[in-house]
Tab-separated table of C-alpha atoms and ligand atoms in Angstrom:
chain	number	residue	atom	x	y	z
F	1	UNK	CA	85.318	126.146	96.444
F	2	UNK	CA	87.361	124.341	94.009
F	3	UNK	CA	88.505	120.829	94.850
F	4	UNK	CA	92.472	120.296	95.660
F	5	UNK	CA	93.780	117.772	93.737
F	6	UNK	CA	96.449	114.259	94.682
F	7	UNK	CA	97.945	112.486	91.991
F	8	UNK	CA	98.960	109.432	93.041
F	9	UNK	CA	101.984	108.497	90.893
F	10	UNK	CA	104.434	105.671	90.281
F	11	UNK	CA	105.738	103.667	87.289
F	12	UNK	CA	106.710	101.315	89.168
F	13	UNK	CA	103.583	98.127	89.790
F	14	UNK	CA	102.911	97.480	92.968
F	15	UNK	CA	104.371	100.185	94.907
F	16	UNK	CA	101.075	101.262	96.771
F	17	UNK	CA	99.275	102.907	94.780
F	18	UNK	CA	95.959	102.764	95.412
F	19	UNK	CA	96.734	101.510	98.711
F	20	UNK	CA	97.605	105.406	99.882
F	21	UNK	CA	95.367	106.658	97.274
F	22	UNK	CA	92.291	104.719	98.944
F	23	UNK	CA	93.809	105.121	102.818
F	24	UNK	CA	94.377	109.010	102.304
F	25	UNK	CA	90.646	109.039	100.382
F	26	UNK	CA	89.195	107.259	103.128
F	27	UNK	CA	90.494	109.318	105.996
F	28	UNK	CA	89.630	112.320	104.298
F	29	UNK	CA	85.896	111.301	104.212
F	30	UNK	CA	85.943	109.974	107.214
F	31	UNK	CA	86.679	114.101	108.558
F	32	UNK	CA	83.754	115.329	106.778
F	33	UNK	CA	85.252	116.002	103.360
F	34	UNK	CA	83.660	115.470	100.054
F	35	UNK	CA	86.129	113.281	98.175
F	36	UNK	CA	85.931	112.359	94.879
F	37	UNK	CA	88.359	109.153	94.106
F	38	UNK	CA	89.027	109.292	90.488
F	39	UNK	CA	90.374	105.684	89.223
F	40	UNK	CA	92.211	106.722	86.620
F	41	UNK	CA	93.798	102.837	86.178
F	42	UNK	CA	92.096	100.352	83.613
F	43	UNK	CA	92.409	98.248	85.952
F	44	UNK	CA	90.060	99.367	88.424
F	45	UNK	CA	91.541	98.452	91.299
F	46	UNK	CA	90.483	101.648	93.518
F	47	UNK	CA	87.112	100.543	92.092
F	48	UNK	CA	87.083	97.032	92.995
F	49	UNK	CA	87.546	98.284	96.552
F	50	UNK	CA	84.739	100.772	96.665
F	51	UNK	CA	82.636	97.820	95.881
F	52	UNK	CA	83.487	95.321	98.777
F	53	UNK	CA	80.181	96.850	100.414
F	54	UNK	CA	81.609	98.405	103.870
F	55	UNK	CA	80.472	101.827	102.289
F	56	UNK	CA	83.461	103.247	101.197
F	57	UNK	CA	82.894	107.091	102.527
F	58	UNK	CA	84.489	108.911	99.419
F	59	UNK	CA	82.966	108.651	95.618
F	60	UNK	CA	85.150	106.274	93.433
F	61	UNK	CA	84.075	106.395	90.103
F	62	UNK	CA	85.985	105.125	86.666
F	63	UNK	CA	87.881	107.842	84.906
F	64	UNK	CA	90.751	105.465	82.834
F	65	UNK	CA	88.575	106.352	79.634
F	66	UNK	CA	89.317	109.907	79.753
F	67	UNK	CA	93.028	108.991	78.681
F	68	UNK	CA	94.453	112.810	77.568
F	69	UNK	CA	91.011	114.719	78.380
F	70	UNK	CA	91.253	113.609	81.838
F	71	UNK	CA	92.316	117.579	83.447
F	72	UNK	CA	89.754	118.662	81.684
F	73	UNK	CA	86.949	116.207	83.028
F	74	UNK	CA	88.768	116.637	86.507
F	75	UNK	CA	88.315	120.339	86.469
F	76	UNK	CA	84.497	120.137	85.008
F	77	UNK	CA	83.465	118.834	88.737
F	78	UNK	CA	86.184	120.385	91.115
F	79	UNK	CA	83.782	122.622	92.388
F	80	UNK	CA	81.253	119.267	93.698
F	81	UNK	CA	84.496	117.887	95.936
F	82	UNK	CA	86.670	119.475	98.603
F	83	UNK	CA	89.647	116.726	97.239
F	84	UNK	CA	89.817	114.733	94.321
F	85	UNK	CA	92.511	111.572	94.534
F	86	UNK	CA	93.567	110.298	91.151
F	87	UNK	CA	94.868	107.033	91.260
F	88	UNK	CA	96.998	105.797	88.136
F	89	UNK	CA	98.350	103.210	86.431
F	90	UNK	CA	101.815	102.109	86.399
F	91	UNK	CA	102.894	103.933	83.338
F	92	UNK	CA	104.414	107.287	83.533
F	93	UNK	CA	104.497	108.318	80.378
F	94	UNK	CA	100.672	107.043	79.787
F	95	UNK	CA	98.469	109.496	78.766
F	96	UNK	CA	96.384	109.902	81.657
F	97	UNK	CA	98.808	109.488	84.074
F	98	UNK	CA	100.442	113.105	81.961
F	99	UNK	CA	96.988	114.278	82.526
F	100	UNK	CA	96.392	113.750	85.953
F	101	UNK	CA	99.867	115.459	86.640
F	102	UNK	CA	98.755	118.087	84.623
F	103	UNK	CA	95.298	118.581	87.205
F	104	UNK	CA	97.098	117.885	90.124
F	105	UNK	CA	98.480	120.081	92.805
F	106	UNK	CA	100.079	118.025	94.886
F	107	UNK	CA	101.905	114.352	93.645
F	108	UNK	CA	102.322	112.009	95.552
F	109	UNK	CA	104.810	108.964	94.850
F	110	UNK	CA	104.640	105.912	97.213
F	111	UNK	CA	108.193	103.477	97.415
F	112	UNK	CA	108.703	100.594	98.407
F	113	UNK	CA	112.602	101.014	100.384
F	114	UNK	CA	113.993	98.575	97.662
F	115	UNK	CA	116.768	99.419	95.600
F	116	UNK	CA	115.026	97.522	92.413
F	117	UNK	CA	111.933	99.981	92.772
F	118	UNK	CA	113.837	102.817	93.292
F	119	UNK	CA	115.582	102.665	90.185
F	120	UNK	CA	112.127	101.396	88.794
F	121	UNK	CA	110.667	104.956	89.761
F	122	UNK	CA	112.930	107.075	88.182
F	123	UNK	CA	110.632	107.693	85.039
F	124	UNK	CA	108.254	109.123	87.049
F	125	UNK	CA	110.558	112.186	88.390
F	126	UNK	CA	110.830	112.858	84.579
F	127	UNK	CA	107.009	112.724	84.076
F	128	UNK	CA	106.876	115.210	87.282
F	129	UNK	CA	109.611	117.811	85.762
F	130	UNK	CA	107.443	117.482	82.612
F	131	UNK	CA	104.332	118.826	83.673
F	132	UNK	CA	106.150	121.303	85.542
F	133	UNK	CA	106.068	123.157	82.037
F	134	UNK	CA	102.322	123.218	81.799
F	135	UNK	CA	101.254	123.379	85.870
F	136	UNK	CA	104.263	124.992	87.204
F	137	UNK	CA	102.205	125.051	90.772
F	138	UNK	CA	102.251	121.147	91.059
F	139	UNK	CA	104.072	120.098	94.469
F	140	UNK	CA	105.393	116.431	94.446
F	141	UNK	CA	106.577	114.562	97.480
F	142	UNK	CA	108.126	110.930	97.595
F	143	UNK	CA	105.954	108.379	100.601
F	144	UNK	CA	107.395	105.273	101.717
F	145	UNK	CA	105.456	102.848	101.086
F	146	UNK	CA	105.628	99.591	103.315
F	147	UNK	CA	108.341	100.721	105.471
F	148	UNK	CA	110.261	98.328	107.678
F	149	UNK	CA	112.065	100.346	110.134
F	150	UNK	CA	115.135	99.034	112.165
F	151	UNK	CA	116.429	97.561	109.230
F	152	UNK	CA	119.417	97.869	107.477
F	153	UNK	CA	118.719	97.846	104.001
F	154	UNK	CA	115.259	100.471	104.735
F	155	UNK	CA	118.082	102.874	106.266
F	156	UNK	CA	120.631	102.112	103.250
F	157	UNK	CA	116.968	102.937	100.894
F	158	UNK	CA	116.422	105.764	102.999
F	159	UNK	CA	119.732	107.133	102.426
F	160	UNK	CA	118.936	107.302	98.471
F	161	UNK	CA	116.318	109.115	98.758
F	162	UNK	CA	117.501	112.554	98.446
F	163	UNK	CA	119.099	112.107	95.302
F	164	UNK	CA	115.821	111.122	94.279
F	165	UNK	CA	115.520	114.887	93.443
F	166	UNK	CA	111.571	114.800	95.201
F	167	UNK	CA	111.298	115.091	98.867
F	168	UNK	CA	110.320	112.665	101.402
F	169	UNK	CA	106.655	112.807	103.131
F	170	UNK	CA	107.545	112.855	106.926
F	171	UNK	CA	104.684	110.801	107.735
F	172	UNK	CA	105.193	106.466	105.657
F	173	UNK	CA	102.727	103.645	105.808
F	174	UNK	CA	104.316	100.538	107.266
F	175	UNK	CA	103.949	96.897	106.075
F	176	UNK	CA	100.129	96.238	107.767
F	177	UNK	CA	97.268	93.217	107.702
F	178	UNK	CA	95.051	96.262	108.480
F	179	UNK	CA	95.836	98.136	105.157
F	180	UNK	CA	94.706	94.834	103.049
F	181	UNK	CA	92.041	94.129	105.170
F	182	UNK	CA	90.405	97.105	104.332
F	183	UNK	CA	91.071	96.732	100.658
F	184	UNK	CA	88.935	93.117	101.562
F	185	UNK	CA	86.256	94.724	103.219
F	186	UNK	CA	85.773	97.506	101.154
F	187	UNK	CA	86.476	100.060	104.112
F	188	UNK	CA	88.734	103.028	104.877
F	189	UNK	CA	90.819	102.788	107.619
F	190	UNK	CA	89.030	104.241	110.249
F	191	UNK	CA	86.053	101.562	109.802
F	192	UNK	CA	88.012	98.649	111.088
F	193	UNK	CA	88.205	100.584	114.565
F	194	UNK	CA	90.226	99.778	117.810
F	195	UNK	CA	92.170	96.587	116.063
F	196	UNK	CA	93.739	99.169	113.831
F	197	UNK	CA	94.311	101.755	116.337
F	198	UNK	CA	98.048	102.033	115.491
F	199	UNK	CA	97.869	101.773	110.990
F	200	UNK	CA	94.838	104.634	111.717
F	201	UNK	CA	97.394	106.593	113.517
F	202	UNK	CA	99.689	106.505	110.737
F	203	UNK	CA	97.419	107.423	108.030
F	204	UNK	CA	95.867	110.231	110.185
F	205	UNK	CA	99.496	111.662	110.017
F	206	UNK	CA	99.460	111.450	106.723
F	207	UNK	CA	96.283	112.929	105.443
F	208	UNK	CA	97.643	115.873	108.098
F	209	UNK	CA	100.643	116.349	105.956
F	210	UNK	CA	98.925	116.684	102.851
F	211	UNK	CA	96.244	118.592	104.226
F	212	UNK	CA	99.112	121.009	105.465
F	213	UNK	CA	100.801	121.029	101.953
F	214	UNK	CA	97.270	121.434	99.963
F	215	UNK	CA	95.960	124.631	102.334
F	216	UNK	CA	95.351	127.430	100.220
F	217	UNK	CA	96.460	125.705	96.776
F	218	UNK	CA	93.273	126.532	94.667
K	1	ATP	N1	101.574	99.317	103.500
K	1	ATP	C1	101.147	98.122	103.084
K	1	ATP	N2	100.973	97.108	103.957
K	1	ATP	C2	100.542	95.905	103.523
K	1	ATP	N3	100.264	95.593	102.257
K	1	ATP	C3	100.410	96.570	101.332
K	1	ATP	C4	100.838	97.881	101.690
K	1	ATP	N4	100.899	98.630	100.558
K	1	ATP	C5	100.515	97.826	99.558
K	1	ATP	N5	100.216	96.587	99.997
K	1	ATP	C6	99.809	95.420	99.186
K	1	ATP	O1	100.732	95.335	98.095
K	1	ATP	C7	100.051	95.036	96.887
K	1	ATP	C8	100.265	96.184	95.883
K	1	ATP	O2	99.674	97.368	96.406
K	1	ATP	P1	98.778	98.314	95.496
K	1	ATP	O3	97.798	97.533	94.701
K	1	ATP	O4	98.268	99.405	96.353
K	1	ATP	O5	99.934	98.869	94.517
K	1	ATP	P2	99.744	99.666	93.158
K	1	ATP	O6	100.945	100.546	93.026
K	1	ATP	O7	98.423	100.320	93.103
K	1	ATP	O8	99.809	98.497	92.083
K	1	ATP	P3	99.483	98.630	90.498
K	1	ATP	O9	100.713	99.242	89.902
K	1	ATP	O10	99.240	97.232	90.049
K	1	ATP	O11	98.275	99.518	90.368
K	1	ATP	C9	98.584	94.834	97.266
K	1	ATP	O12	98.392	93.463	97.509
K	1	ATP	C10	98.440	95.627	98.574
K	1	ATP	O13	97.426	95.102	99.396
K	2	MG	MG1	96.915	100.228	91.672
């Protein structure tokens, strides 16, 4: 058993990030899976999290020293974790953001449906193309990220999108209290029970998705 591995990408600060890195982490563990979070931002966001003291369920550990080496350390311990989530910095051409890519099977790219961070993101599709040429395998999908549906200017975003040249997750996290509450607590999103009912359905159609893409990627 070799862990599967999510790179959570995006030049672009702020986009959500470790939000969906530490939702789809947390929902994984929450099933049972071993789930290593690797914070791969010097920031240490992901880690600040971990350490609200809920109990996180997956590992989050500091990896942003690894800079270049970080596939390698990645693929040291893939066989101690069913999934390993990287979550990055906003810098796309950053060393271990070309790294992670490089370790990753699957990337995943959270937007915000804004114009200004679309064109913000663009760097990142290069970064993707780029380390096509040394892990041809690595799948990349685009997740809207605070979605506000019913409006004009989300279906005007949406629109773009496919000339974004990645596709679209089907599944998007909406704008949510619950999402930042759990960043507060420390939790995943399951923890925070029946007053999130509705955000825990959305990110347990999202780990499904990327549980569907990762099956069978070793
Ligand atoms: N779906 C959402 N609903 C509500 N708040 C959100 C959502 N996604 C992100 N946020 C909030 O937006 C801010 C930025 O999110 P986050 O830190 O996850 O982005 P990031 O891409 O990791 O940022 P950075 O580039 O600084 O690492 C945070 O305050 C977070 O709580
Ligand atoms: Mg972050």
């Amino acid at each position: 058993m070799s862990a599967r591995i999510v790179a959570v990408v995006n030049q672009k600060g702020g986009a959500g990030k470790t939000t969906l890195a530490m939702l789809l982490a947390g929902s994984l563990a929450d099933r049972g899976r071993k789930v290593w979070v690797a914070d791969a931002d010097p920031q240490n966001t992901a880690l600040h999290w971990a350490g609200m003291g809920a109990g996180f369920p997956a590992h989050v550990e500091d990896v942003s020293g690894e800079a270049g080496k970080l596939h390698k350390a990645l693929r040291k311990r893939a066989g101690e974790y069913d999934y390993i989530v990287i979550d990055s910095p906003p810098a796309a051409a950053a060393p271990v953001t070309e790294s992670a890519l490089r370790a990753a099977h699957l990337a995943l790219v959270p937007v915000i449906p804004s114009p200004l961070d679309l064109w913000a993101s663009v760097r990142i599709r290069e970064a993707i193309v780029q380390a096509r040429g040394r892990n041809p395998e690595l799948d990349a999908r685009l997740v809207v990220n605070q979605m506000q549906p019913n409006t004009v200017l989300a279906r005007e975003v949406l629109a773009m999108l496919p000339e974004f040249g990645i596709p679209l997750l089907a599944a998007s996290l909406k704008s949510r209290t619950a999402y930042r509450q759990c960043a507060a607590l420390g939790a995943s999103i399951q923890a925070l029970g029946s007053r999130a009912a509705l955000a825990s359905m959305e990110v347990d159609a999202l780990r499904r998705e990327v549980e569907g893409l990762l099956r069978g990627r070793r």
